[in-house]
JSON list of C-alpha atoms in Angstrom, two decimals:
[
{"chain": "K", "resi": 30, "resn": "UNK", "atom": "CA", "xyz": [3.16, 15.44, -10.80]},
{"chain": "K", "resi": 31, "resn": "UNK", "atom": "CA", "xyz": [6.28, 13.63, -9.68]},
{"chain": "K", "resi": 32, "resn": "UNK", "atom": "CA", "xyz": [7.77, 10.63, -11.50]},
{"chain": "K", "resi": 33, "resn": "UNK", "atom": "CA", "xyz": [7.09, 8.39, -8.51]},
{"chain": "K", "resi": 34, "resn": "UNK", "atom": "CA", "xyz": [3.78, 8.17, -6.65]},
{"chain": "K", "resi": 35, "resn": "UNK", "atom": "CA", "xyz": [4.79, 9.95, -3.46]},
{"chain": "K", "resi": 36, "resn": "UNK", "atom": "CA", "xyz": [3.75, 8.52, -0.10]},
{"chain": "K", "resi": 37, "resn": "UNK", "atom": "CA", "xyz": [2.75, 12.07, 0.85]},
{"chain": "K", "resi": 38, "resn": "UNK", "atom": "CA", "xyz": [0.84, 12.86, -2.34]},
{"chain": "K", "resi": 39, "resn": "UNK", "atom": "CA", "xyz": [-2.50, 11.87, -0.86]},
{"chain": "K", "resi": 40, "resn": "UNK", "atom": "CA", "xyz": [-3.00, 9.05, -3.37]},
{"chain": "K", "resi": 41, "resn": "UNK", "atom": "CA", "xyz": [-4.09, 5.90, -1.50]},
{"chain": "K", "resi": 42, "resn": "UNK", "atom": "CA", "xyz": [-1.38, 3.51, -2.69]},
{"chain": "K", "resi": 43, "resn": "UNK", "atom": "CA", "xyz": [-1.52, -0.03, -1.27]},
{"chain": "K", "resi": 44, "resn": "UNK", "atom": "CA", "xyz": [1.13, -1.17, 1.15]},
{"chain": "K", "resi": 45, "resn": "UNK", "atom": "CA", "xyz": [3.81, -3.06, -0.83]},
{"chain": "K", "resi": 46, "resn": "UNK", "atom": "CA", "xyz": [4.97, -4.96, 2.26]},
{"chain": "K", "resi": 47, "resn": "UNK", "atom": "CA", "xyz": [2.97, -8.00, 1.37]},
{"chain": "K", "resi": 48, "resn": "UNK", "atom": "CA", "xyz": [3.18, -11.68, 2.21]},
{"chain": "K", "resi": 49, "resn": "UNK", "atom": "CA", "xyz": [1.74, -14.48, 0.17]},
{"chain": "K", "resi": 50, "resn": "UNK", "atom": "CA", "xyz": [1.65, -18.24, 0.34]},
{"chain": "K", "resi": 51, "resn": "UNK", "atom": "CA", "xyz": [2.60, -19.97, -2.93]},
{"chain": "K", "resi": 52, "resn": "UNK", "atom": "CA", "xyz": [-0.46, -21.38, -4.63]},
{"chain": "K", "resi": 53, "resn": "UNK", "atom": "CA", "xyz": [-2.90, -19.75, -2.19]},
{"chain": "K", "resi": 54, "resn": "UNK", "atom": "CA", "xyz": [-4.31, -16.53, -3.61]},
{"chain": "K", "resi": 55, "resn": "UNK", "atom": "CA", "xyz": [-7.78, -15.21, -2.96]},
{"chain": "K", "resi": 56, "resn": "UNK", "atom": "CA", "xyz": [-10.19, -15.14, -5.91]},
{"chain": "K", "resi": 57, "resn": "UNK", "atom": "CA", "xyz": [-10.02, -11.34, -6.09]},
{"chain": "K", "resi": 58, "resn": "UNK", "atom": "CA", "xyz": [-6.23, -11.09, -5.98]},
{"chain": "K", "resi": 59, "resn": "UNK", "atom": "CA", "xyz": [-3.42, -12.29, -8.18]},
{"chain": "K", "resi": 60, "resn": "UNK", "atom": "CA", "xyz": [0.27, -12.80, -7.46]},
{"chain": "K", "resi": 61, "resn": "UNK", "atom": "CA", "xyz": [2.46, -9.69, -7.70]},
{"chain": "K", "resi": 62, "resn": "UNK", "atom": "CA", "xyz": [3.38, -8.97, -11.31]},
{"chain": "K", "resi": 63, "resn": "UNK", "atom": "CA", "xyz": [6.88, -7.84, -12.27]},
{"chain": "K", "resi": 64, "resn": "UNK", "atom": "CA", "xyz": [6.86, -4.75, -14.47]},
{"chain": "K", "resi": 65, "resn": "UNK", "atom": "CA", "xyz": [9.50, -2.34, -15.71]},
{"chain": "K", "resi": 66, "resn": "UNK", "atom": "CA", "xyz": [8.76, 0.85, -13.75]},
{"chain": "K", "resi": 67, "resn": "UNK", "atom": "CA", "xyz": [10.52, 4.21, -13.73]},
{"chain": "K", "resi": 68, "resn": "UNK", "atom": "CA", "xyz": [11.42, 4.32, -10.03]},
{"chain": "K", "resi": 69, "resn": "UNK", "atom": "CA", "xyz": [14.22, 6.89, -10.32]},
{"chain": "K", "resi": 70, "resn": "UNK", "atom": "CA", "xyz": [13.09, 10.36, -11.31]},
{"chain": "K", "resi": 71, "resn": "UNK", "atom": "CA", "xyz": [14.86, 12.59, -13.79]},
{"chain": "K", "resi": 72, "resn": "UNK", "atom": "CA", "xyz": [16.17, 14.77, -10.96]},
{"chain": "K", "resi": 73, "resn": "UNK", "atom": "CA", "xyz": [17.39, 11.77, -8.95]},
{"chain": "K", "resi": 74, "resn": "UNK", "atom": "CA", "xyz": [19.44, 10.63, -11.91]},
{"chain": "K", "resi": 75, "resn": "UNK", "atom": "CA", "xyz": [20.81, 14.14, -12.51]},
{"chain": "K", "resi": 76, "resn": "UNK", "atom": "CA", "xyz": [21.70, 14.40, -8.82]},
{"chain": "K", "resi": 77, "resn": "UNK", "atom": "CA", "xyz": [23.41, 11.01, -8.84]},
{"chain": "K", "resi": 78, "resn": "UNK", "atom": "CA", "xyz": [25.61, 11.56, -11.90]},
{"chain": "K", "resi": 79, "resn": "UNK", "atom": "CA", "xyz": [26.44, 15.23, -11.25]},
{"chain": "K", "resi": 80, "resn": "UNK", "atom": "CA", "xyz": [27.35, 14.36, -7.65]},
{"chain": "K", "resi": 81, "resn": "UNK", "atom": "CA", "xyz": [29.57, 11.51, -8.87]},
{"chain": "K", "resi": 82, "resn": "UNK", "atom": "CA", "xyz": [31.36, 13.85, -11.29]},
{"chain": "K", "resi": 83, "resn": "UNK", "atom": "CA", "xyz": [31.89, 16.53, -8.63]},
{"chain": "K", "resi": 84, "resn": "UNK", "atom": "CA", "xyz": [33.22, 13.99, -6.10]},
{"chain": "K", "resi": 85, "resn": "UNK", "atom": "CA", "xyz": [35.63, 12.67, -8.74]},
{"chain": "K", "resi": 86, "resn": "UNK", "atom": "CA", "xyz": [36.87, 16.22, -9.44]},
{"chain": "K", "resi": 87, "resn": "UNK", "atom": "CA", "xyz": [37.21, 16.92, -5.71]},
{"chain": "K", "resi": 88, "resn": "UNK", "atom": "CA", "xyz": [39.18, 13.72, -5.14]},
{"chain": "K", "resi": 89, "resn": "UNK", "atom": "CA", "xyz": [41.61, 14.40, -7.98]},
{"chain": "K", "resi": 90, "resn": "UNK", "atom": "CA", "xyz": [42.13, 18.06, -7.07]},
{"chain": "K", "resi": 91, "resn": "UNK", "atom": "CA", "xyz": [42.43, 17.10, -3.38]},
{"chain": "K", "resi": 92, "resn": "UNK", "atom": "CA", "xyz": [45.20, 14.62, -4.11]},
{"chain": "K", "resi": 93, "resn": "UNK", "atom": "CA", "xyz": [46.86, 17.35, -6.18]},
{"chain": "K", "resi": 94, "resn": "UNK", "atom": "CA", "xyz": [46.70, 19.75, -3.21]},
{"chain": "K", "resi": 95, "resn": "UNK", "atom": "CA", "xyz": [48.23, 17.14, -0.91]},
{"chain": "K", "resi": 96, "resn": "UNK", "atom": "CA", "xyz": [51.05, 16.47, -3.36]},
{"chain": "K", "resi": 97, "resn": "UNK", "atom": "CA", "xyz": [50.03, 12.86, -3.99]},
{"chain": "K", "resi": 98, "resn": "UNK", "atom": "CA", "xyz": [49.31, 13.75, -7.61]},
{"chain": "K", "resi": 99, "resn": "UNK", "atom": "CA", "xyz": [50.55, 16.67, -9.66]},
{"chain": "K", "resi": 100, "resn": "UNK", "atom": "CA", "xyz": [48.69, 17.28, -12.89]},
{"chain": "K", "resi": 101, "resn": "UNK", "atom": "CA", "xyz": [47.85, 21.01, -12.60]},
{"chain": "K", "resi": 102, "resn": "UNK", "atom": "CA", "xyz": [49.56, 23.95, -10.85]},
{"chain": "K", "resi": 103, "resn": "UNK", "atom": "CA", "xyz": [48.72, 24.34, -7.15]},
{"chain": "K", "resi": 104, "resn": "UNK", "atom": "CA", "xyz": [46.73, 27.64, -7.53]},
{"chain": "K", "resi": 105, "resn": "UNK", "atom": "CA", "xyz": [44.61, 26.08, -10.29]},
{"chain": "K", "resi": 106, "resn": "UNK", "atom": "CA", "xyz": [44.00, 22.98, -8.14]},
{"chain": "K", "resi": 107, "resn": "UNK", "atom": "CA", "xyz": [42.81, 25.27, -5.31]},
{"chain": "K", "resi": 108, "resn": "UNK", "atom": "CA", "xyz": [40.41, 27.04, -7.67]},
{"chain": "K", "resi": 109, "resn": "UNK", "atom": "CA", "xyz": [39.06, 23.79, -9.12]},
{"chain": "K", "resi": 110, "resn": "UNK", "atom": "CA", "xyz": [38.65, 22.21, -5.66]},
{"chain": "K", "resi": 111, "resn": "UNK", "atom": "CA", "xyz": [36.89, 25.28, -4.25]},
{"chain": "K", "resi": 112, "resn": "UNK", "atom": "CA", "xyz": [34.52, 25.67, -7.21]},
{"chain": "K", "resi": 113, "resn": "UNK", "atom": "CA", "xyz": [33.61, 21.95, -7.22]},
{"chain": "K", "resi": 114, "resn": "UNK", "atom": "CA", "xyz": [33.07, 22.00, -3.43]},
{"chain": "K", "resi": 115, "resn": "UNK", "atom": "CA", "xyz": [30.76, 25.02, -3.54]},
{"chain": "K", "resi": 116, "resn": "UNK", "atom": "CA", "xyz": [28.82, 23.51, -6.44]},
{"chain": "K", "resi": 117, "resn": "UNK", "atom": "CA", "xyz": [28.42, 20.23, -4.54]},
{"chain": "K", "resi": 118, "resn": "UNK", "atom": "CA", "xyz": [27.23, 22.03, -1.39]},
{"chain": "K", "resi": 119, "resn": "UNK", "atom": "CA", "xyz": [24.59, 23.90, -3.43]},
{"chain": "K", "resi": 120, "resn": "UNK", "atom": "CA", "xyz": [23.54, 20.62, -5.06]},
{"chain": "K", "resi": 121, "resn": "UNK", "atom": "CA", "xyz": [23.25, 18.90, -1.67]},
{"chain": "K", "resi": 122, "resn": "UNK", "atom": "CA", "xyz": [21.23, 21.75, -0.17]},
{"chain": "K", "resi": 123, "resn": "UNK", "atom": "CA", "xyz": [18.80, 21.82, -3.08]},
{"chain": "K", "resi": 124, "resn": "UNK", "atom": "CA", "xyz": [18.53, 18.02, -3.07]},
{"chain": "K", "resi": 125, "resn": "UNK", "atom": "CA", "xyz": [17.75, 18.04, 0.66]},
{"chain": "K", "resi": 126, "resn": "UNK", "atom": "CA", "xyz": [14.95, 20.54, -0.05]},
{"chain": "K", "resi": 127, "resn": "UNK", "atom": "CA", "xyz": [13.74, 18.40, -2.97]},
{"chain": "K", "resi": 128, "resn": "UNK", "atom": "CA", "xyz": [13.75, 15.20, -0.90]},
{"chain": "K", "resi": 129, "resn": "UNK", "atom": "CA", "xyz": [11.62, 16.75, 1.83]},
{"chain": "K", "resi": 130, "resn": "UNK", "atom": "CA", "xyz": [9.15, 18.51, -0.48]},
{"chain": "K", "resi": 131, "resn": "UNK", "atom": "CA", "xyz": [8.56, 15.42, -2.65]},
{"chain": "K", "resi": 132, "resn": "UNK", "atom": "CA", "xyz": [8.47, 12.86, 0.16]},
{"chain": "K", "resi": 133, "resn": "UNK", "atom": "CA", "xyz": [11.48, 11.01, -1.29]},
{"chain": "K", "resi": 134, "resn": "UNK", "atom": "CA", "xyz": [13.20, 11.27, 2.11]},
{"chain": "K", "resi": 135, "resn": "UNK", "atom": "CA", "xyz": [11.09, 8.33, 3.25]},
{"chain": "K", "resi": 136, "resn": "UNK", "atom": "CA", "xyz": [13.16, 6.00, 1.06]},
{"chain": "K", "resi": 137, "resn": "UNK", "atom": "CA", "xyz": [16.25, 6.82, 3.15]},
{"chain": "K", "resi": 138, "resn": "UNK", "atom": "CA", "xyz": [14.78, 6.19, 6.60]},
{"chain": "K", "resi": 139, "resn": "UNK", "atom": "CA", "xyz": [16.85, 3.47, 8.30]},
{"chain": "K", "resi": 140, "resn": "UNK", "atom": "CA", "xyz": [15.08, 0.30, 9.34]},
{"chain": "K", "resi": 141, "resn": "UNK", "atom": "CA", "xyz": [16.18, -2.76, 11.28]},
{"chain": "K", "resi": 142, "resn": "UNK", "atom": "CA", "xyz": [13.90, -5.14, 9.41]},
{"chain": "K", "resi": 143, "resn": "UNK", "atom": "CA", "xyz": [15.93, -7.09, 6.89]},
{"chain": "K", "resi": 144, "resn": "UNK", "atom": "CA", "xyz": [19.25, -5.39, 7.75]},
{"chain": "K", "resi": 145, "resn": "UNK", "atom": "CA", "xyz": [21.08, -8.50, 8.92]},
{"chain": "K", "resi": 146, "resn": "UNK", "atom": "CA", "xyz": [19.65, -10.56, 6.06]},
{"chain": "K", "resi": 147, "resn": "UNK", "atom": "CA", "xyz": [21.13, -8.10, 3.55]},
{"chain": "K", "resi": 148, "resn": "UNK", "atom": "CA", "xyz": [24.47, -7.99, 5.40]},
{"chain": "K", "resi": 149, "resn": "UNK", "atom": "CA", "xyz": [24.56, -11.80, 5.42]},
{"chain": "K", "resi": 150, "resn": "UNK", "atom": "CA", "xyz": [23.81, -11.84, 1.69]},
{"chain": "K", "resi": 151, "resn": "UNK", "atom": "CA", "xyz": [26.67, -9.48, 0.81]},
{"chain": "K", "resi": 152, "resn": "UNK", "atom": "CA", "xyz": [29.04, -11.22, 3.27]},
{"chain": "K", "resi": 153, "resn": "UNK", "atom": "CA", "xyz": [28.76, -14.71, 1.80]},
{"chain": "K", "resi": 154, "resn": "UNK", "atom": "CA", "xyz": [25.35, -15.31, 0.23]},
{"chain": "K", "resi": 155, "resn": "UNK", "atom": "CA", "xyz": [26.33, -13.48, -2.95]},
{"chain": "K", "resi": 156, "resn": "UNK", "atom": "CA", "xyz": [29.34, -15.80, -3.31]},
{"chain": "K", "resi": 157, "resn": "UNK", "atom": "CA", "xyz": [27.27, -18.96, -2.94]},
{"chain": "K", "resi": 158, "resn": "UNK", "atom": "CA", "xyz": [24.65, -17.74, -5.41]},
{"chain": "K", "resi": 159, "resn": "UNK", "atom": "CA", "xyz": [21.90, -17.14, -2.86]},
{"chain": "K", "resi": 160, "resn": "UNK", "atom": "CA", "xyz": [18.97, -14.96, -3.99]},
{"chain": "K", "resi": 161, "resn": "UNK", "atom": "CA", "xyz": [18.89, -11.35, -2.83]},
{"chain": "K", "resi": 162, "resn": "UNK", "atom": "CA", "xyz": [16.68, -11.15, 0.30]},
{"chain": "K", "resi": 163, "resn": "UNK", "atom": "CA", "xyz": [15.18, -7.78, -0.66]},
{"chain": "K", "resi": 164, "resn": "UNK", "atom": "CA", "xyz": [12.90, -6.76, -3.51]},
{"chain": "K", "resi": 165, "resn": "UNK", "atom": "CA", "xyz": [12.39, -3.10, -4.43]},
{"chain": "K", "resi": 166, "resn": "UNK", "atom": "CA", "xyz": [8.87, -1.68, -4.24]},
{"chain": "K", "resi": 167, "resn": "UNK", "atom": "CA", "xyz": [7.19, 1.60, -5.14]},
{"chain": "K", "resi": 168, "resn": "UNK", "atom": "CA", "xyz": [7.36, 2.73, -1.53]},
{"chain": "K", "resi": 169, "resn": "UNK", "atom": "CA", "xyz": [10.81, 1.42, -0.69]},
{"chain": "K", "resi": 170, "resn": "UNK", "atom": "CA", "xyz": [13.52, 1.64, -3.35]},
{"chain": "K", "resi": 171, "resn": "UNK", "atom": "CA", "xyz": [16.42, 1.02, -0.94]},
{"chain": "K", "resi": 172, "resn": "UNK", "atom": "CA", "xyz": [17.09, -2.01, 1.19]},
{"chain": "K", "resi": 173, "resn": "UNK", "atom": "CA", "xyz": [17.92, -1.56, 4.89]},
{"chain": "K", "resi": 174, "resn": "UNK", "atom": "CA", "xyz": [21.69, -1.53, 4.34]},
{"chain": "K", "resi": 175, "resn": "UNK", "atom": "CA", "xyz": [21.47, 0.97, 1.49]},
{"chain": "K", "resi": 176, "resn": "UNK", "atom": "CA", "xyz": [19.28, 3.30, 3.55]},
{"chain": "K", "resi": 177, "resn": "UNK", "atom": "CA", "xyz": [21.75, 3.19, 6.44]},
{"chain": "K", "resi": 178, "resn": "UNK", "atom": "CA", "xyz": [24.73, 3.82, 4.12]},
{"chain": "K", "resi": 179, "resn": "UNK", "atom": "CA", "xyz": [23.07, 6.72, 2.28]},
{"chain": "K", "resi": 180, "resn": "UNK", "atom": "CA", "xyz": [21.86, 8.28, 5.51]},
{"chain": "K", "resi": 181, "resn": "UNK", "atom": "CA", "xyz": [25.41, 8.11, 6.92]},
{"chain": "K", "resi": 182, "resn": "UNK", "atom": "CA", "xyz": [26.70, 9.68, 3.73]},
{"chain": "K", "resi": 183, "resn": "UNK", "atom": "CA", "xyz": [24.17, 12.54, 3.79]},
{"chain": "K", "resi": 184, "resn": "UNK", "atom": "CA", "xyz": [24.04, 13.21, 7.55]},
{"chain": "K", "resi": 185, "resn": "UNK", "atom": "CA", "xyz": [27.61, 12.54, 8.72]},
{"chain": "K", "resi": 186, "resn": "UNK", "atom": "CA", "xyz": [30.18, 12.39, 5.92]},
{"chain": "K", "resi": 187, "resn": "UNK", "atom": "CA", "xyz": [28.72, 15.18, 3.80]},
{"chain": "K", "resi": 188, "resn": "UNK", "atom": "CA", "xyz": [28.22, 17.76, 6.58]},
{"chain": "K", "resi": 189, "resn": "UNK", "atom": "CA", "xyz": [31.68, 16.93, 8.01]},
{"chain": "K", "resi": 190, "resn": "UNK", "atom": "CA", "xyz": [33.19, 17.84, 4.64]},
{"chain": "K", "resi": 191, "resn": "UNK", "atom": "CA", "xyz": [31.10, 21.02, 4.34]},
{"chain": "K", "resi": 192, "resn": "UNK", "atom": "CA", "xyz": [31.92, 22.36, 7.78]},
{"chain": "K", "resi": 193, "resn": "UNK", "atom": "CA", "xyz": [35.63, 21.56, 7.76]},
{"chain": "K", "resi": 194, "resn": "UNK", "atom": "CA", "xyz": [35.98, 22.71, 4.15]},
{"chain": "K", "resi": 195, "resn": "UNK", "atom": "CA", "xyz": [34.30, 26.05, 4.86]},
{"chain": "K", "resi": 196, "resn": "UNK", "atom": "CA", "xyz": [36.38, 26.51, 8.02]},
{"chain": "K", "resi": 197, "resn": "UNK", "atom": "CA", "xyz": [39.50, 25.71, 5.99]},
{"chain": "K", "resi": 198, "resn": "UNK", "atom": "CA", "xyz": [38.49, 28.16, 3.27]},
{"chain": "K", "resi": 199, "resn": "UNK", "atom": "CA", "xyz": [37.79, 30.96, 5.77]},
{"chain": "K", "resi": 200, "resn": "UNK", "atom": "CA", "xyz": [40.93, 30.41, 7.84]},
{"chain": "K", "resi": 201, "resn": "UNK", "atom": "CA", "xyz": [42.05, 34.04, 7.45]},
{"chain": "K", "resi": 202, "resn": "UNK", "atom": "CA", "xyz": [38.95, 35.17, 9.34]},
{"chain": "K", "resi": 203, "resn": "UNK", "atom": "CA", "xyz": [39.90, 33.25, 12.49]},
{"chain": "K", "resi": 204, "resn": "UNK", "atom": "CA", "xyz": [43.68, 32.99, 12.12]},
{"chain": "K", "resi": 205, "resn": "UNK", "atom": "CA", "xyz": [44.27, 35.57, 14.88]},
{"chain": "K", "resi": 206, "resn": "UNK", "atom": "CA", "xyz": [42.40, 33.62, 17.54]},
{"chain": "K", "resi": 207, "resn": "UNK", "atom": "CA", "xyz": [44.30, 31.78, 20.27]},
{"chain": "K", "resi": 208, "resn": "UNK", "atom": "CA", "xyz": [45.26, 28.21, 19.36]},
{"chain": "K", "resi": 209, "resn": "UNK", "atom": "CA", "xyz": [44.26, 28.85, 15.74]},
{"chain": "K", "resi": 210, "resn": "UNK", "atom": "CA", "xyz": [47.19, 26.79, 14.47]},
{"chain": "K", "resi": 211, "resn": "UNK", "atom": "CA", "xyz": [46.22, 23.76, 16.53]},
{"chain": "K", "resi": 212, "resn": "UNK", "atom": "CA", "xyz": [42.61, 24.19, 15.47]},
{"chain": "K", "resi": 213, "resn": "UNK", "atom": "CA", "xyz": [43.67, 24.53, 11.84]},
{"chain": "K", "resi": 214, "resn": "UNK", "atom": "CA", "xyz": [45.56, 21.23, 12.08]},
{"chain": "K", "resi": 215, "resn": "UNK", "atom": "CA", "xyz": [42.48, 19.56, 13.56]},
{"chain": "K", "resi": 216, "resn": "UNK", "atom": "CA", "xyz": [40.26, 20.98, 10.81]},
{"chain": "K", "resi": 217, "resn": "UNK", "atom": "CA", "xyz": [42.68, 19.77, 8.12]},
{"chain": "K", "resi": 218, "resn": "UNK", "atom": "CA", "xyz": [42.82, 16.29, 9.67]},
{"chain": "K", "resi": 219, "resn": "UNK", "atom": "CA", "xyz": [39.03, 16.00, 9.97]},
{"chain": "K", "resi": 220, "resn": "UNK", "atom": "CA", "xyz": [38.55, 17.24, 6.40]},
{"chain": "K", "resi": 221, "resn": "UNK", "atom": "CA", "xyz": [41.02, 14.68, 5.07]},
{"chain": "K", "resi": 222, "resn": "UNK", "atom": "CA", "xyz": [39.45, 11.90, 7.16]},
{"chain": "K", "resi": 223, "resn": "UNK", "atom": "CA", "xyz": [35.97, 12.78, 5.88]},
{"chain": "K", "resi": 224, "resn": "UNK", "atom": "CA", "xyz": [37.32, 12.91, 2.32]},
{"chain": "K", "resi": 225, "resn": "UNK", "atom": "CA", "xyz": [38.75, 9.40, 2.63]},
{"chain": "K", "resi": 226, "resn": "UNK", "atom": "CA", "xyz": [35.45, 8.24, 4.14]},
{"chain": "K", "resi": 227, "resn": "UNK", "atom": "CA", "xyz": [33.67, 9.62, 1.07]},
{"chain": "K", "resi": 228, "resn": "UNK", "atom": "CA", "xyz": [36.17, 7.97, -1.29]},
{"chain": "K", "resi": 229, "resn": "UNK", "atom": "CA", "xyz": [35.66, 4.67, 0.54]},
{"chain": "K", "resi": 230, "resn": "UNK", "atom": "CA", "xyz": [31.90, 5.06, 0.19]},
{"chain": "K", "resi": 231, "resn": "UNK", "atom": "CA", "xyz": [32.26, 5.70, -3.55]},
{"chain": "K", "resi": 232, "resn": "UNK", "atom": "CA", "xyz": [34.59, 2.73, -4.09]},
{"chain": "K", "resi": 233, "resn": "UNK", "atom": "CA", "xyz": [32.19, 0.38, -2.26]},
{"chain": "K", "resi": 234, "resn": "UNK", "atom": "CA", "xyz": [29.25, 1.93, -4.12]},
{"chain": "K", "resi": 235, "resn": "UNK", "atom": "CA", "xyz": [30.92, 1.36, -7.50]},
{"chain": "K", "resi": 236, "resn": "UNK", "atom": "CA", "xyz": [31.69, -2.25, -6.54]},
{"chain": "K", "resi": 237, "resn": "UNK", "atom": "CA", "xyz": [28.08, -2.82, -5.51]},
{"chain": "K", "resi": 238, "resn": "UNK", "atom": "CA", "xyz": [26.88, -1.66, -8.93]},
{"chain": "K", "resi": 239, "resn": "UNK", "atom": "CA", "xyz": [28.55, -4.74, -10.41]},
{"chain": "K", "resi": 240, "resn": "UNK", "atom": "CA", "xyz": [26.54, -7.18, -8.27]},
{"chain": "K", "resi": 241, "resn": "UNK", "atom": "CA", "xyz": [23.30, -6.98, -10.25]},
{"chain": "K", "resi": 242, "resn": "UNK", "atom": "CA", "xyz": [21.93, -9.40, -12.84]},
{"chain": "K", "resi": 243, "resn": "UNK", "atom": "CA", "xyz": [24.75, -8.21, -15.10]},
{"chain": "K", "resi": 244, "resn": "UNK", "atom": "CA", "xyz": [27.80, -6.05, -14.41]},
{"chain": "K", "resi": 245, "resn": "UNK", "atom": "CA", "xyz": [26.06, -2.99, -15.88]},
{"chain": "K", "resi": 246, "resn": "UNK", "atom": "CA", "xyz": [22.49, -3.71, -14.74]},
{"chain": "K", "resi": 247, "resn": "UNK", "atom": "CA", "xyz": [22.39, -1.12, -11.95]},
{"chain": "K", "resi": 248, "resn": "UNK", "atom": "CA", "xyz": [24.28, 1.45, -14.02]},
{"chain": "K", "resi": 249, "resn": "UNK", "atom": "CA", "xyz": [21.74, 1.10, -16.82]},
{"chain": "K", "resi": 250, "resn": "UNK", "atom": "CA", "xyz": [18.93, 1.47, -14.27]},
{"chain": "K", "resi": 251, "resn": "UNK", "atom": "CA", "xyz": [20.41, 4.74, -13.00]},
{"chain": "K", "resi": 252, "resn": "UNK", "atom": "CA", "xyz": [20.69, 6.01, -16.58]},
{"chain": "K", "resi": 253, "resn": "UNK", "atom": "CA", "xyz": [17.17, 5.11, -17.72]},
{"chain": "K", "resi": 254, "resn": "UNK", "atom": "CA", "xyz": [15.40, 5.20, -14.35]},
{"chain": "K", "resi": 255, "resn": "UNK", "atom": "CA", "xyz": [13.62, 1.91, -15.07]},
{"chain": "K", "resi": 256, "resn": "UNK", "atom": "CA", "xyz": [13.80, -1.19, -12.88]},
{"chain": "K", "resi": 257, "resn": "UNK", "atom": "CA", "xyz": [11.79, -4.42, -12.80]},
{"chain": "K", "resi": 258, "resn": "UNK", "atom": "CA", "xyz": [9.82, -4.49, -9.55]},
{"chain": "K", "resi": 259, "resn": "UNK", "atom": "CA", "xyz": [6.84, -6.43, -8.27]},
{"chain": "K", "resi": 260, "resn": "UNK", "atom": "CA", "xyz": [3.50, -4.65, -8.44]},
{"chain": "K", "resi": 261, "resn": "UNK", "atom": "CA", "xyz": [0.25, -5.70, -6.84]},
{"chain": "K", "resi": 262, "resn": "UNK", "atom": "CA", "xyz": [-2.87, -5.63, -8.99]},
{"chain": "K", "resi": 263, "resn": "UNK", "atom": "CA", "xyz": [-3.91, -2.35, -7.34]},
{"chain": "K", "resi": 264, "resn": "UNK", "atom": "CA", "xyz": [-0.51, -0.73, -7.89]},
{"chain": "K", "resi": 265, "resn": "UNK", "atom": "CA", "xyz": [-0.41, -1.79, -11.52]},
{"chain": "K", "resi": 266, "resn": "UNK", "atom": "CA", "xyz": [-3.95, -0.54, -12.13]},
{"chain": "K", "resi": 267, "resn": "UNK", "atom": "CA", "xyz": [-3.11, 2.81, -10.53]},
{"chain": "K", "resi": 268, "resn": "UNK", "atom": "CA", "xyz": [-0.04, 3.30, -12.70]},
{"chain": "K", "resi": 269, "resn": "UNK", "atom": "CA", "xyz": [-1.83, 2.18, -15.87]},
{"chain": "K", "resi": 270, "resn": "UNK", "atom": "CA", "xyz": [-4.60, 4.71, -15.27]},
{"chain": "K", "resi": 271, "resn": "UNK", "atom": "CA", "xyz": [-2.89, 7.63, -13.53]},
{"chain": "K", "resi": 272, "resn": "UNK", "atom": "CA", "xyz": [0.77, 7.58, -14.59]},
{"chain": "K", "resi": 273, "resn": "UNK", "atom": "CA", "xyz": [1.20, 5.27, -17.60]},
{"chain": "K", "resi": 274, "resn": "UNK", "atom": "CA", "xyz": [4.43, 7.04, -18.58]},
{"chain": "K", "resi": 275, "resn": "UNK", "atom": "CA", "xyz": [6.12, 5.33, -15.62]},
{"chain": "K", "resi": 276, "resn": "UNK", "atom": "CA", "xyz": [5.48, 1.88, -17.09]},
{"chain": "K", "resi": 277, "resn": "UNK", "atom": "CA", "xyz": [7.60, 0.44, -19.86]},
{"chain": "K", "resi": 278, "resn": "UNK", "atom": "CA", "xyz": [5.49, -1.87, -21.97]},
{"chain": "K", "resi": 279, "resn": "UNK", "atom": "CA", "xyz": [7.05, -4.97, -23.56]},
{"chain": "K", "resi": 280, "resn": "UNK", "atom": "CA", "xyz": [7.85, -4.56, -27.24]},
{"chain": "K", "resi": 281, "resn": "UNK", "atom": "CA", "xyz": [5.57, -6.36, -29.62]}
]
């Protein structure tokens, strides 16, 4: 049993995309109730933090290889960079398999609905104190902008780094081909460009973690897995009966 009720698990979960009119609820329904729910699985949190550590190691060793920094000898930097890169590729491949087999990939599907509202919020709404236009649900943990950013990271930036990095690593196998030097320069440029794209993604991602209720709200969520989200009566009843370990009950 997975930590999150999977949309593909066969369990008839109600659609969380709900609309209600204040003060007008049917006799058999009640307003959505906010509960502390474990929405990030143990593996998701392991993936997140191990990936962050590996990217940090790759960035530092990469700057060392380029001569921007110099904290270890060049051969050691090559070894560290190569080992971290291979480990990250293995992690990404396994995570891709995990996402598809658990149905978690659905959370990363891009959607147009709400995209411009979220962009508007982060552009100036957050400065004026406007409320966030998106609320997390059991079926949709990411808002439209997050889904688009993560999909770009996993489908474009990540593979660009893999392919150019592997080509760079195996240069001796194709060094004798015509125009190999020009191709090598192109590979090096693309790898560096993808690396800076990843660093930019991480910097923006770290900044976004400070925009929660408190500076460390989102970081704490990614450590514990728990987040306060709105549950319908049916969703709450399902979790109480089938997966009570996902609910954090108030103390006292």
